PDB file of C-alpha atoms and ligand atoms in Angstrom:
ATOM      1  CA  UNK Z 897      22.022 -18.599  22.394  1.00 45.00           C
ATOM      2  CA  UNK Z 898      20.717 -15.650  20.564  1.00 50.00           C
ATOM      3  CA  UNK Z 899      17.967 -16.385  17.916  1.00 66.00           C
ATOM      4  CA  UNK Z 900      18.395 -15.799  14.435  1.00 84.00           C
ATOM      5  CA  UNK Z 901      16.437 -13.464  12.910  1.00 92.00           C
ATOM      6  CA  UNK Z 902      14.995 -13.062   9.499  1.00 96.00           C
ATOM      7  CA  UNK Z 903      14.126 -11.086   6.964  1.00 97.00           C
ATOM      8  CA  UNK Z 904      10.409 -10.872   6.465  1.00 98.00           C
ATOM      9  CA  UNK Z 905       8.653  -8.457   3.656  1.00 98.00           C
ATOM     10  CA  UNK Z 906       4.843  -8.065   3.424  1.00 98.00           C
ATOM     11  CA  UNK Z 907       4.237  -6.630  -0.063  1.00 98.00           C
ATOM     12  CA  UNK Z 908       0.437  -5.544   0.421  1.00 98.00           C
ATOM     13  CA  UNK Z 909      -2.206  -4.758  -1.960  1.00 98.00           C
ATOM     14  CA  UNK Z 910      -5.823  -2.677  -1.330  1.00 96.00           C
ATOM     15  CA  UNK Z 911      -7.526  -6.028  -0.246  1.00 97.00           C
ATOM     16  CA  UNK Z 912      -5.312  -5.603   3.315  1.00 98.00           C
ATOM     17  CA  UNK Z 913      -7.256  -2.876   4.116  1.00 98.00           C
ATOM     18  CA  UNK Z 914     -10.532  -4.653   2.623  1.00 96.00           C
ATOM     19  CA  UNK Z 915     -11.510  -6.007   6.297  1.00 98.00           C
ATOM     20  CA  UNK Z 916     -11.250  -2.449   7.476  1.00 98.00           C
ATOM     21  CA  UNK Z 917     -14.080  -0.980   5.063  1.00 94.00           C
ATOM     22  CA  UNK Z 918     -12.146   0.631   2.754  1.00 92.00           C
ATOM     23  CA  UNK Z 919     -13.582  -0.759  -0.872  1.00 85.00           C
ATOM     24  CA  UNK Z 920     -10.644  -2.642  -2.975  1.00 87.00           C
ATOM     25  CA  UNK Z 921      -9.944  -1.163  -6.855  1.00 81.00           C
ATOM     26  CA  UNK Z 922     -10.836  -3.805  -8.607  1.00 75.00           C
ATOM     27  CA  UNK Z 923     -13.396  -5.793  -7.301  1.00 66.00           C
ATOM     28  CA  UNK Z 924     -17.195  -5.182  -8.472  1.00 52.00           C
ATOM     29  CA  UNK Z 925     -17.842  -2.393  -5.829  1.00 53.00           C
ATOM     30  CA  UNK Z 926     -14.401  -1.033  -6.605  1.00 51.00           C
ATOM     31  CA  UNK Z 927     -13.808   2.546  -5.978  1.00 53.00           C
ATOM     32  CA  UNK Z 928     -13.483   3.653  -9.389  1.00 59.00           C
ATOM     33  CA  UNK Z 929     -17.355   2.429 -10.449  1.00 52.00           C
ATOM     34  CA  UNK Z 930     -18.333   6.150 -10.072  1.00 76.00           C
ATOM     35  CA  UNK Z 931     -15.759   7.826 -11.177  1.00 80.00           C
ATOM     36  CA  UNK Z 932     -12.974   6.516 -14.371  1.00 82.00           C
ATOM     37  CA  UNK Z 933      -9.206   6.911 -13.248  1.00 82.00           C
ATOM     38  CA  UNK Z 934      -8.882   9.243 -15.847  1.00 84.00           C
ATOM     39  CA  UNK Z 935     -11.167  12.019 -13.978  1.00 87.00           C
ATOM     40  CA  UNK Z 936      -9.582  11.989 -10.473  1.00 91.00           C
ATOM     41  CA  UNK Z 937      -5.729   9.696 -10.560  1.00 92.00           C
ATOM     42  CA  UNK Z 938      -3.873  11.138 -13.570  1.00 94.00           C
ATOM     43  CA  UNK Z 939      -1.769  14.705 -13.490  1.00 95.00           C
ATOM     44  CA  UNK Z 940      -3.960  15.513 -16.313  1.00 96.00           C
ATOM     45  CA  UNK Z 941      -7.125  15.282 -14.140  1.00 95.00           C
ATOM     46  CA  UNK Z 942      -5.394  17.427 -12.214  1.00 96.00           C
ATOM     47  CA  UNK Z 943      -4.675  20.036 -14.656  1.00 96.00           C
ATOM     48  CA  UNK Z 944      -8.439  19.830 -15.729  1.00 96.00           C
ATOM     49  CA  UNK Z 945     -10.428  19.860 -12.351  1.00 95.00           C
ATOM     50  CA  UNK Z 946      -8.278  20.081  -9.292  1.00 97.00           C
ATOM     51  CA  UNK Z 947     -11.084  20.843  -7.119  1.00 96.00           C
ATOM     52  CA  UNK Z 948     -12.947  17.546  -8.286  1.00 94.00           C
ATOM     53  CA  UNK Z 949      -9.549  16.020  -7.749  1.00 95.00           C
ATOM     54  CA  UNK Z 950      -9.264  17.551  -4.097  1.00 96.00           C
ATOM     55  CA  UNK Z 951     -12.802  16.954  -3.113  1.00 94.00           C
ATOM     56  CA  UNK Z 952     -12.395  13.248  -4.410  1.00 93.00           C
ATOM     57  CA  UNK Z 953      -9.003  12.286  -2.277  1.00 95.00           C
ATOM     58  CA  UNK Z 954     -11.008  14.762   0.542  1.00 95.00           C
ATOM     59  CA  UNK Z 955     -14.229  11.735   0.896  1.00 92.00           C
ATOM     60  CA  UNK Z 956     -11.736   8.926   0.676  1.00 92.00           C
ATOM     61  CA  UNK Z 957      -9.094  10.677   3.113  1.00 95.00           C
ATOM     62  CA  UNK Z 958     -12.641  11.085   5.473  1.00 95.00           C
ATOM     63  CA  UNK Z 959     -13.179   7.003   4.968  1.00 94.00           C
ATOM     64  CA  UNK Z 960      -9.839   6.103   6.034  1.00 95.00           C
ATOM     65  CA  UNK Z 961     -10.014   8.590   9.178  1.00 97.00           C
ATOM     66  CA  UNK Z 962     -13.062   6.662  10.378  1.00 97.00           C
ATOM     67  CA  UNK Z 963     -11.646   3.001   9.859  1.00 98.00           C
ATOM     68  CA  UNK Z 964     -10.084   1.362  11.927  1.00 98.00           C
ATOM     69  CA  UNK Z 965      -6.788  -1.754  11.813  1.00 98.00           C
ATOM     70  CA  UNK Z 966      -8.163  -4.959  11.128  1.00 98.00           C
ATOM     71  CA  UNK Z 967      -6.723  -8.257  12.282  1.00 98.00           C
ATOM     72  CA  UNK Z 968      -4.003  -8.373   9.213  1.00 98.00           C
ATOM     73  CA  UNK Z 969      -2.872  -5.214  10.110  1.00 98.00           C
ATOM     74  CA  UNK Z 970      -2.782  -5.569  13.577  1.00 98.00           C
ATOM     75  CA  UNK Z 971      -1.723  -9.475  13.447  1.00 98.00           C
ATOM     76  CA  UNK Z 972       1.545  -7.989  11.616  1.00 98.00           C
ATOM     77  CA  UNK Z 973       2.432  -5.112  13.800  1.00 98.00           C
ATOM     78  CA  UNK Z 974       2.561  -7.789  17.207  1.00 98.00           C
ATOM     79  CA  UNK Z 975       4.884  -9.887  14.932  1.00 98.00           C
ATOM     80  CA  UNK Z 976       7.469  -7.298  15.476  1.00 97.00           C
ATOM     81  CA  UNK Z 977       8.078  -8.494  19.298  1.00 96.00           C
ATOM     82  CA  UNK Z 978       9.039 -11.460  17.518  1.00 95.00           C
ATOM     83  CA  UNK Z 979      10.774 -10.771  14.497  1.00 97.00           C
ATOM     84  CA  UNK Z 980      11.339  -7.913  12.730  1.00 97.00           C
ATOM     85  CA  UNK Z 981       8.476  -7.316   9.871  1.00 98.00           C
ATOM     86  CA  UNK Z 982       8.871  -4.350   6.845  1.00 98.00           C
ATOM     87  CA  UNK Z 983       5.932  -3.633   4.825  1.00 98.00           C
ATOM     88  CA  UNK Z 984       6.089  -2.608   2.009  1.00 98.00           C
ATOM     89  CA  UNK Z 985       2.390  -1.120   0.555  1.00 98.00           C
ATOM     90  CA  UNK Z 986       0.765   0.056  -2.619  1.00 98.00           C
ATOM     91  CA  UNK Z 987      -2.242   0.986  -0.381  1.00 98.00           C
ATOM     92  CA  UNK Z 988      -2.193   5.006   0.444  1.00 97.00           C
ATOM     93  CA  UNK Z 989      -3.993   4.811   3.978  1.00 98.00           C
ATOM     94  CA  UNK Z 990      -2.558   4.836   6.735  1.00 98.00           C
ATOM     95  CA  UNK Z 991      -3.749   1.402   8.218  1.00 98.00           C
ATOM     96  CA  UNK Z 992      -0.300   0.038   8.584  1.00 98.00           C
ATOM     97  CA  UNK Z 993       1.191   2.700  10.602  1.00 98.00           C
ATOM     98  CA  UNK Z 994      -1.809   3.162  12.955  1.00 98.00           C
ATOM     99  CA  UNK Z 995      -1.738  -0.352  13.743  1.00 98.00           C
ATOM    100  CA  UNK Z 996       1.844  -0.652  15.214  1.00 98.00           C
ATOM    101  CA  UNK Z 997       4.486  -1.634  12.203  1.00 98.00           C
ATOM    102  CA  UNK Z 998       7.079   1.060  12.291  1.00 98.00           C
ATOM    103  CA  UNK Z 999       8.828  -0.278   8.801  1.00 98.00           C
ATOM    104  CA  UNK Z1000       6.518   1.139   6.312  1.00 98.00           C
ATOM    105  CA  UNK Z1001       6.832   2.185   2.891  1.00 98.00           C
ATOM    106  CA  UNK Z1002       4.471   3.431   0.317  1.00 98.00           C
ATOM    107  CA  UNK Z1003       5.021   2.781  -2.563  1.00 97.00           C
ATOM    108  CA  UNK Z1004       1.766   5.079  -4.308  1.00 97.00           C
ATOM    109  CA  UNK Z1005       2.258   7.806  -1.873  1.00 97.00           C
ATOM    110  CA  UNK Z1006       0.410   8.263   1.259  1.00 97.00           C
ATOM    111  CA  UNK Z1007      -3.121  10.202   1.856  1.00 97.00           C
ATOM    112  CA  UNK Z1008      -2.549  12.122   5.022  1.00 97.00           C
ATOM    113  CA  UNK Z1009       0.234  13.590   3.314  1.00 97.00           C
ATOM    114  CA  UNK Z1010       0.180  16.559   0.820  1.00 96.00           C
ATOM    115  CA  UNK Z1011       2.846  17.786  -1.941  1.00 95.00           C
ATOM    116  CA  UNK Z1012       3.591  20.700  -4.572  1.00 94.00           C
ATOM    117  CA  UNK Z1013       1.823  20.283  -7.357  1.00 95.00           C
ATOM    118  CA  UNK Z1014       4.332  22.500  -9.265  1.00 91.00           C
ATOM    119  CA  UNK Z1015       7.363  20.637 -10.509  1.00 83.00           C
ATOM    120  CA  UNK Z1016       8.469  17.890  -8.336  1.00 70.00           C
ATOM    121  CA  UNK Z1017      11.746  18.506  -7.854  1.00 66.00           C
ATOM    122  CA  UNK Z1018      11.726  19.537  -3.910  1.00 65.00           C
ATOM    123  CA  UNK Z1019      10.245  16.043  -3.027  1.00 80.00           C
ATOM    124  CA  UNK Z1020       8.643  17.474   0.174  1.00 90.00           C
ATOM    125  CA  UNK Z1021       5.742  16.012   2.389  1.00 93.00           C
ATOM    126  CA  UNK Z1022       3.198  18.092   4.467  1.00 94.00           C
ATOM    127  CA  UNK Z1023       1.390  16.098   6.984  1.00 95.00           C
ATOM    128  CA  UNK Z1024      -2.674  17.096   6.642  1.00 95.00           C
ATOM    129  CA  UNK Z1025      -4.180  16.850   9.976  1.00 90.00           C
ATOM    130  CA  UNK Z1026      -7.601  16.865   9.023  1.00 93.00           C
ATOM    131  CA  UNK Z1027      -9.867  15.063   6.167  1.00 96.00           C
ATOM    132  CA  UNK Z1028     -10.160  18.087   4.322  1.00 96.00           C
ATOM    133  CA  UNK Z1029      -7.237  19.317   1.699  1.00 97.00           C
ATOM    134  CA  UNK Z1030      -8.437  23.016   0.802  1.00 93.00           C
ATOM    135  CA  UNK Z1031      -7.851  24.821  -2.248  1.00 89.00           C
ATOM    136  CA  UNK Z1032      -6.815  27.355  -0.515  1.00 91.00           C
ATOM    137  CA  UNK Z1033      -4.091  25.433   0.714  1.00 91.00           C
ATOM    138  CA  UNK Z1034      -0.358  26.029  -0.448  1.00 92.00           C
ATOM    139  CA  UNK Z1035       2.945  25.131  -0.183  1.00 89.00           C
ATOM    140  CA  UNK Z1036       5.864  27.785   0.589  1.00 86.00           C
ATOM    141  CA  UNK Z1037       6.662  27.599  -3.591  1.00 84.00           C
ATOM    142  CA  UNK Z1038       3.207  28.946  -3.962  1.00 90.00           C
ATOM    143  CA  UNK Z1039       1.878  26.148  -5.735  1.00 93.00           C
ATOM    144  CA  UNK Z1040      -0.997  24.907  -4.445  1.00 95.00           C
ATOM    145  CA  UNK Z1041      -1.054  22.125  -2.538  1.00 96.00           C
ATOM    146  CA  UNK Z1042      -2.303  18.673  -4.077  1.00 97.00           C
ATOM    147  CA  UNK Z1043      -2.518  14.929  -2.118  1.00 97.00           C
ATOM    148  CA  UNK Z1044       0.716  12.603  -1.988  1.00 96.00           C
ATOM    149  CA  UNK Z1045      -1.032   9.965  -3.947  1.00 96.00           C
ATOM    150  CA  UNK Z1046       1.463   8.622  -7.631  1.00 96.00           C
ATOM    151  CA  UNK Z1047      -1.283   8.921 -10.071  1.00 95.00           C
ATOM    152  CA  UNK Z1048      -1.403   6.520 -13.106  1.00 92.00           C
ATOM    153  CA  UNK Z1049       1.612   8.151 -15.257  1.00 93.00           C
ATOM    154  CA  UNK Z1050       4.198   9.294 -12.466  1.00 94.00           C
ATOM    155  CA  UNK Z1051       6.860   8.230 -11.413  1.00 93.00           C
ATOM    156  CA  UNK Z1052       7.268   5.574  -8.494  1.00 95.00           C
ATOM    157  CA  UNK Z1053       9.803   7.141  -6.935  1.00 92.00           C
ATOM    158  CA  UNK Z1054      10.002   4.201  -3.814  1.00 96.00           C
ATOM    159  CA  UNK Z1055      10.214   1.685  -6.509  1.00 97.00           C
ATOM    160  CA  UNK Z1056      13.747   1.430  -6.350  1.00 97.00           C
ATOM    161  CA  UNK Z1057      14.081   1.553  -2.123  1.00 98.00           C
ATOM    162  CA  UNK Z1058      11.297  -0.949  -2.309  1.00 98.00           C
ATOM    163  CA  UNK Z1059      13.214  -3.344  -4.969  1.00 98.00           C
ATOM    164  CA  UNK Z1060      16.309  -3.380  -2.928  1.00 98.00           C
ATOM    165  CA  UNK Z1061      14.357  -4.485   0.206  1.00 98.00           C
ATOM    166  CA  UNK Z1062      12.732  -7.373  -1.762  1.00 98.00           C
ATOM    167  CA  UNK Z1063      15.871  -8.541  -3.361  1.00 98.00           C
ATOM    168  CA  UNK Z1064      17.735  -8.809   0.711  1.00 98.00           C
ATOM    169  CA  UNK Z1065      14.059 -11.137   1.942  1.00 98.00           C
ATOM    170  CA  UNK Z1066      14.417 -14.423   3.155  1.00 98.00           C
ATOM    171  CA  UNK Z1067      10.766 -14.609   3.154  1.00 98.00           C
ATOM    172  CA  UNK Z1068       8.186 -12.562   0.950  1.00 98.00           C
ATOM    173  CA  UNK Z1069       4.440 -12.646   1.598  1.00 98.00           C
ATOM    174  CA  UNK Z1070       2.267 -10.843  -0.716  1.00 98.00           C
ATOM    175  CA  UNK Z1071      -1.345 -10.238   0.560  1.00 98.00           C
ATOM    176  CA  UNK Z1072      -4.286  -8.609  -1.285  1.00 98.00           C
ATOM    177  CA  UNK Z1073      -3.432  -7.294  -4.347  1.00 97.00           C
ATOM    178  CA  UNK Z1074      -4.215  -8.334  -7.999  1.00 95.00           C
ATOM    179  CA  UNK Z1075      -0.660  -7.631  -8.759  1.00 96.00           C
ATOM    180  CA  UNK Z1076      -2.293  -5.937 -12.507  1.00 92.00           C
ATOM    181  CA  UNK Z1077      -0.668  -2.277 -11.714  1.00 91.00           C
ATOM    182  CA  UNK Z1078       2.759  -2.011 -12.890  1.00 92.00           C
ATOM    183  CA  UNK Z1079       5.594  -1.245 -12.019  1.00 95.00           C
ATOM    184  CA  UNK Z1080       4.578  -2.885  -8.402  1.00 95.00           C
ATOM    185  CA  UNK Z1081       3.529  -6.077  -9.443  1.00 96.00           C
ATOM    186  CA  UNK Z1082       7.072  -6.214 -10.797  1.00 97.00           C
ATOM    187  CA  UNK Z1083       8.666  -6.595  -6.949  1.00 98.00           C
ATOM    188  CA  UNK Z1084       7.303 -10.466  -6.509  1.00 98.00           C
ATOM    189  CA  UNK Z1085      10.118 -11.029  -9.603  1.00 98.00           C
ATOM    190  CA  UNK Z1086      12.676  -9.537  -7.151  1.00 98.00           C
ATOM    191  CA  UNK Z1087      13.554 -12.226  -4.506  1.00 98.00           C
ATOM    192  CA  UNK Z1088      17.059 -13.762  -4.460  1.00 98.00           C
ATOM    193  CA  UNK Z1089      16.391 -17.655  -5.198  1.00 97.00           C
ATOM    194  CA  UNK Z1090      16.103 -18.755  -1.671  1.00 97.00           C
ATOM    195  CA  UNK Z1091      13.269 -16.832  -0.668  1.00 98.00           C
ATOM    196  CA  UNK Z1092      10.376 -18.237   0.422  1.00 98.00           C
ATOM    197  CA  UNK Z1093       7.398 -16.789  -1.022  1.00 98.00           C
ATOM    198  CA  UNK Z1094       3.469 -16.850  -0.199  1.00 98.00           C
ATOM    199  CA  UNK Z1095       0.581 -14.752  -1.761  1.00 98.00           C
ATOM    200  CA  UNK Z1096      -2.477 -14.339   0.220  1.00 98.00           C
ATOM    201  CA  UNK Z1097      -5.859 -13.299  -1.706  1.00 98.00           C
ATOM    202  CA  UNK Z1098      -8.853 -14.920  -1.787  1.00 97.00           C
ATOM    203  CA  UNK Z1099      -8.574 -14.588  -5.651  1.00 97.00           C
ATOM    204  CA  UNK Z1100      -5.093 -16.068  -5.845  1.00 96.00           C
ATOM    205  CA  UNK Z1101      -5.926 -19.558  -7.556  1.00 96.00           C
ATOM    206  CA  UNK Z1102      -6.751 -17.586 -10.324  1.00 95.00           C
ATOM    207  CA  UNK Z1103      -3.785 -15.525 -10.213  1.00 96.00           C
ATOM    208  CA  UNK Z1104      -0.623 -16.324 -12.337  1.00 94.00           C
ATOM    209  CA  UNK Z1105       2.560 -16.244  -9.959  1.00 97.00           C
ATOM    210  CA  UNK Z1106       5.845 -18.288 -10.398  1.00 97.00           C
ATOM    211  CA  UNK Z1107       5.074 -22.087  -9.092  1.00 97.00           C
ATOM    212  CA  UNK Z1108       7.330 -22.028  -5.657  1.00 98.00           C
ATOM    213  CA  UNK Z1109       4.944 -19.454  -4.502  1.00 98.00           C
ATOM    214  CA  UNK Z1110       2.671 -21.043  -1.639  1.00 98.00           C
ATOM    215  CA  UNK Z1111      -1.173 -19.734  -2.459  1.00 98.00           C
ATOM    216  CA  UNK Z1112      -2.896 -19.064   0.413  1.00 98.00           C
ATOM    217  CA  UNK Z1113      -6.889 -19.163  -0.767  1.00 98.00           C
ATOM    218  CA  UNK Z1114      -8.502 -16.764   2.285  1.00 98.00           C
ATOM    219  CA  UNK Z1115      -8.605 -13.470   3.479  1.00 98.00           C
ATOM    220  CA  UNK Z1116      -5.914 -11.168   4.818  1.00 98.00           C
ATOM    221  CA  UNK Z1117      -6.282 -11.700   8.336  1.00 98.00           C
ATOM    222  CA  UNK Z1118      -7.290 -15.621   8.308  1.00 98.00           C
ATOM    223  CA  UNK Z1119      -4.296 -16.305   5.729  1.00 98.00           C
ATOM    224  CA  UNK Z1120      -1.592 -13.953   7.372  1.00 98.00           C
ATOM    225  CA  UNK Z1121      -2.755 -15.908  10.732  1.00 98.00           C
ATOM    226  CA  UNK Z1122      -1.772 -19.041   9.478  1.00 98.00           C
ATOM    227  CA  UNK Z1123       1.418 -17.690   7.336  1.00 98.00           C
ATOM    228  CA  UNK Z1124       2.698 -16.198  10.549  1.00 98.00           C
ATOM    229  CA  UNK Z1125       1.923 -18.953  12.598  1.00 97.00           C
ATOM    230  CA  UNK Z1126       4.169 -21.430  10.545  1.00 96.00           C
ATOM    231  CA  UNK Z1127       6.659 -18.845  10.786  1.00 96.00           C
ATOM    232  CA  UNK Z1128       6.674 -18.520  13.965  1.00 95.00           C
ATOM    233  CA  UNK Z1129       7.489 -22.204  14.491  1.00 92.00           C
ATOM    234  CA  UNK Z1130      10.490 -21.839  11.981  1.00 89.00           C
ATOM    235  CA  UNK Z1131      11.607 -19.338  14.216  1.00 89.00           C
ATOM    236  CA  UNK Z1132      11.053 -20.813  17.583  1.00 85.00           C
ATOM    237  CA  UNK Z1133      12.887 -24.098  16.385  1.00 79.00           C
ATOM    238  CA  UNK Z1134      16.212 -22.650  14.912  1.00 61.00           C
TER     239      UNK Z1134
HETATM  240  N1  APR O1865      -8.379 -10.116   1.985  1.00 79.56           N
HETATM  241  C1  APR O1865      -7.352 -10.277   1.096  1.00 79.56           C
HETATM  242  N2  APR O1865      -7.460  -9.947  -0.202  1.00 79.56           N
HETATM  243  C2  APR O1865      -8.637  -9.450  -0.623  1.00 79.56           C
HETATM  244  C3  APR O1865      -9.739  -9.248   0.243  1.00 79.56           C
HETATM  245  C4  APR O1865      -9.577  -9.617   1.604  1.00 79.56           C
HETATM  246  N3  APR O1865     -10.553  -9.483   2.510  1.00 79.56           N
HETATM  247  N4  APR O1865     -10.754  -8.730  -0.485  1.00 79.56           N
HETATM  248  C5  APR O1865     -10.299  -8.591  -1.739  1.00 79.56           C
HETATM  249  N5  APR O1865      -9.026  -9.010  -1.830  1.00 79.56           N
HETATM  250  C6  APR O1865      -8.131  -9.045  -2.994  1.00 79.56           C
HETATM  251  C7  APR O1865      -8.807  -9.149  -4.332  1.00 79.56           C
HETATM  252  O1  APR O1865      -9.100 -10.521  -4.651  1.00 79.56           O
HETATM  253  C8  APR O1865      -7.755  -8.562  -5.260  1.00 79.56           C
HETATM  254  O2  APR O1865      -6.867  -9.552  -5.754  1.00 79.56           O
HETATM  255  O3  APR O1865      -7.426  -7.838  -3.028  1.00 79.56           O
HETATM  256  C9  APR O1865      -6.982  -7.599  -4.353  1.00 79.56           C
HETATM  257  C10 APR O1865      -7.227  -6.134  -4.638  1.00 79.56           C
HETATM  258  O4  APR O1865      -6.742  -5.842  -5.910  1.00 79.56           O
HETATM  259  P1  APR O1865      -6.851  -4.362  -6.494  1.00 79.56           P
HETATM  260  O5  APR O1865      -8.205  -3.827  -6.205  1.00 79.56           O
HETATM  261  O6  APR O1865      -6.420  -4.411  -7.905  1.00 79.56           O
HETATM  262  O7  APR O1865      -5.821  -3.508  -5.604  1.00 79.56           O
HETATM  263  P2  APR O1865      -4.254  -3.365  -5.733  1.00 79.56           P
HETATM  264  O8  APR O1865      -3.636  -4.594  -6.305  1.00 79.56           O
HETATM  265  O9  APR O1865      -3.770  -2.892  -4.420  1.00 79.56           O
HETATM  266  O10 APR O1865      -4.132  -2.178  -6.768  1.00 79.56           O
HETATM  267  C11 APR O1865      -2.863  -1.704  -7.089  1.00 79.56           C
HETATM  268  O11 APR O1865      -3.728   0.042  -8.426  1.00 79.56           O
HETATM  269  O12 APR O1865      -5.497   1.477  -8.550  1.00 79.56           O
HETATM  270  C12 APR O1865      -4.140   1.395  -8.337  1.00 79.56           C
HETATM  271  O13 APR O1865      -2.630   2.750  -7.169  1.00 79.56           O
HETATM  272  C13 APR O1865      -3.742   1.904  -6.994  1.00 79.56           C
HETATM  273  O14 APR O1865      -2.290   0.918  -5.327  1.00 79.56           O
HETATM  274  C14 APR O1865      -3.322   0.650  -6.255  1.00 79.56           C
HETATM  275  C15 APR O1865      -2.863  -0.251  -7.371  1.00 79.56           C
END
């Protein structure tokens, strides 16, 4: 008898790649202490300073080279042999992928990738093979080149591919984020009725979700341990 298989969607946040090093937005050592989102995530930051905007994405492009998967990650991508897992990230490092889990998409763009930062219409990705974007760097429409990061006022252009995912999930587990940046936080509302639904975040009694979801009060790779687990049994029984 062949075993059915369902549809799991991780929806993660920055505190995934917490356990990894890589500092979360919003907690007290967040990332943006030292610098407001208005100076290095907006197209107008761009417009004012793209070298400070360059060398900024350059340091934290260099932090995510050096870290490594952590358990959550890598706890996810073994799932796979079991069941089919697609993730579906706001984070823009490349944790995810480097871990094993081949269905990834980012939703706020992805770091080791570049763009045009004239008008976005050809919607193409450069890979960057090093830490360091230059600004000497262009793409073949001239413009210079600028990371693959949605800054606070673009578009999410993934929010609809990501949406349509959620809605077909028979189970949804989000882990590590605050869920305060819309439109993303917007996907939890996106489940058909019958899904089952967790959120992992140490945080997450504080947090206001709809009542079915099951809290998990730990961190990502002790509470997707445990989520997994159960799952696991769900799966092995049926
Ligand atoms: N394990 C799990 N969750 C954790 C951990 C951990 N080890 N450490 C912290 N967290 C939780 C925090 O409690 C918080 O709820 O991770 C969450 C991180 O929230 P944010 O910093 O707001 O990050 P996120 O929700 O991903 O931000 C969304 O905002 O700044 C923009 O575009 C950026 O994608 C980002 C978006």
């Amino acid at each position: 008898m062949t075993k059915k298989l369902l549809n799991i969607v991780v929806f993660s946040g920055a505190g995934m790649s917490a356990e990894s090093g890589i500092p979360t937005f919003r907690d007290s050592n967040g990332l943006w202490e030292n610098y407001s989102i208005h100076e290095v995530a907006t197209p107008q930051a761009w417009k004012h300073d793209p070298d400070l905007v360059t060398k900024f994405y350059n340091q934290r492009r260099k932090n995510i080279l050096e870290s490594i998967p952590n358990e959550a990650h890598l706890e996810i991508s073994r799932f796979e042999s079991i069941n089919p897992i697609t993730v579906i990230t706001q984070n823009i490092d490349d944790l995810h992928e480097r871990s094993g889990s081949t269905r990834v998409l980012h939703l706020h763009g992805n770091i080791m990738q570049s763009k045009s930062s004239g008008p976005d219409t050809e919607k193409a990705y450069y890979d960057i093979n090093s830490w360091e974007l230059k600004s000497t760097d262009k793409c073949p429409d001239g413009y210079r080149l600028r990371p693959h990061v949605v800054w606070f006022g673009e578009e999410v252009y993934e929010l609809s591919n990501a949406a349509k995912i959620i809605k077909e999930a028979d189970i949804l587990i989000v882990i590590g984020t605050s869920l305060q940046v819309y439109p993303a936080s917007g996907l939890i509302h996106e489940t058909n009725p019958d899904c089952k639904r967790y959120i992992i975040d140490p945080k997450c009694e504080e947090m206001i979700v709809p009542s079915d979801f099951v809290k998990v009060n730990s961190s990502a790779s002790a509470g997707i341990k445990t989520v997994l687990e159960n799952i696991k049994k769900v799966l092995t029984k049926g």
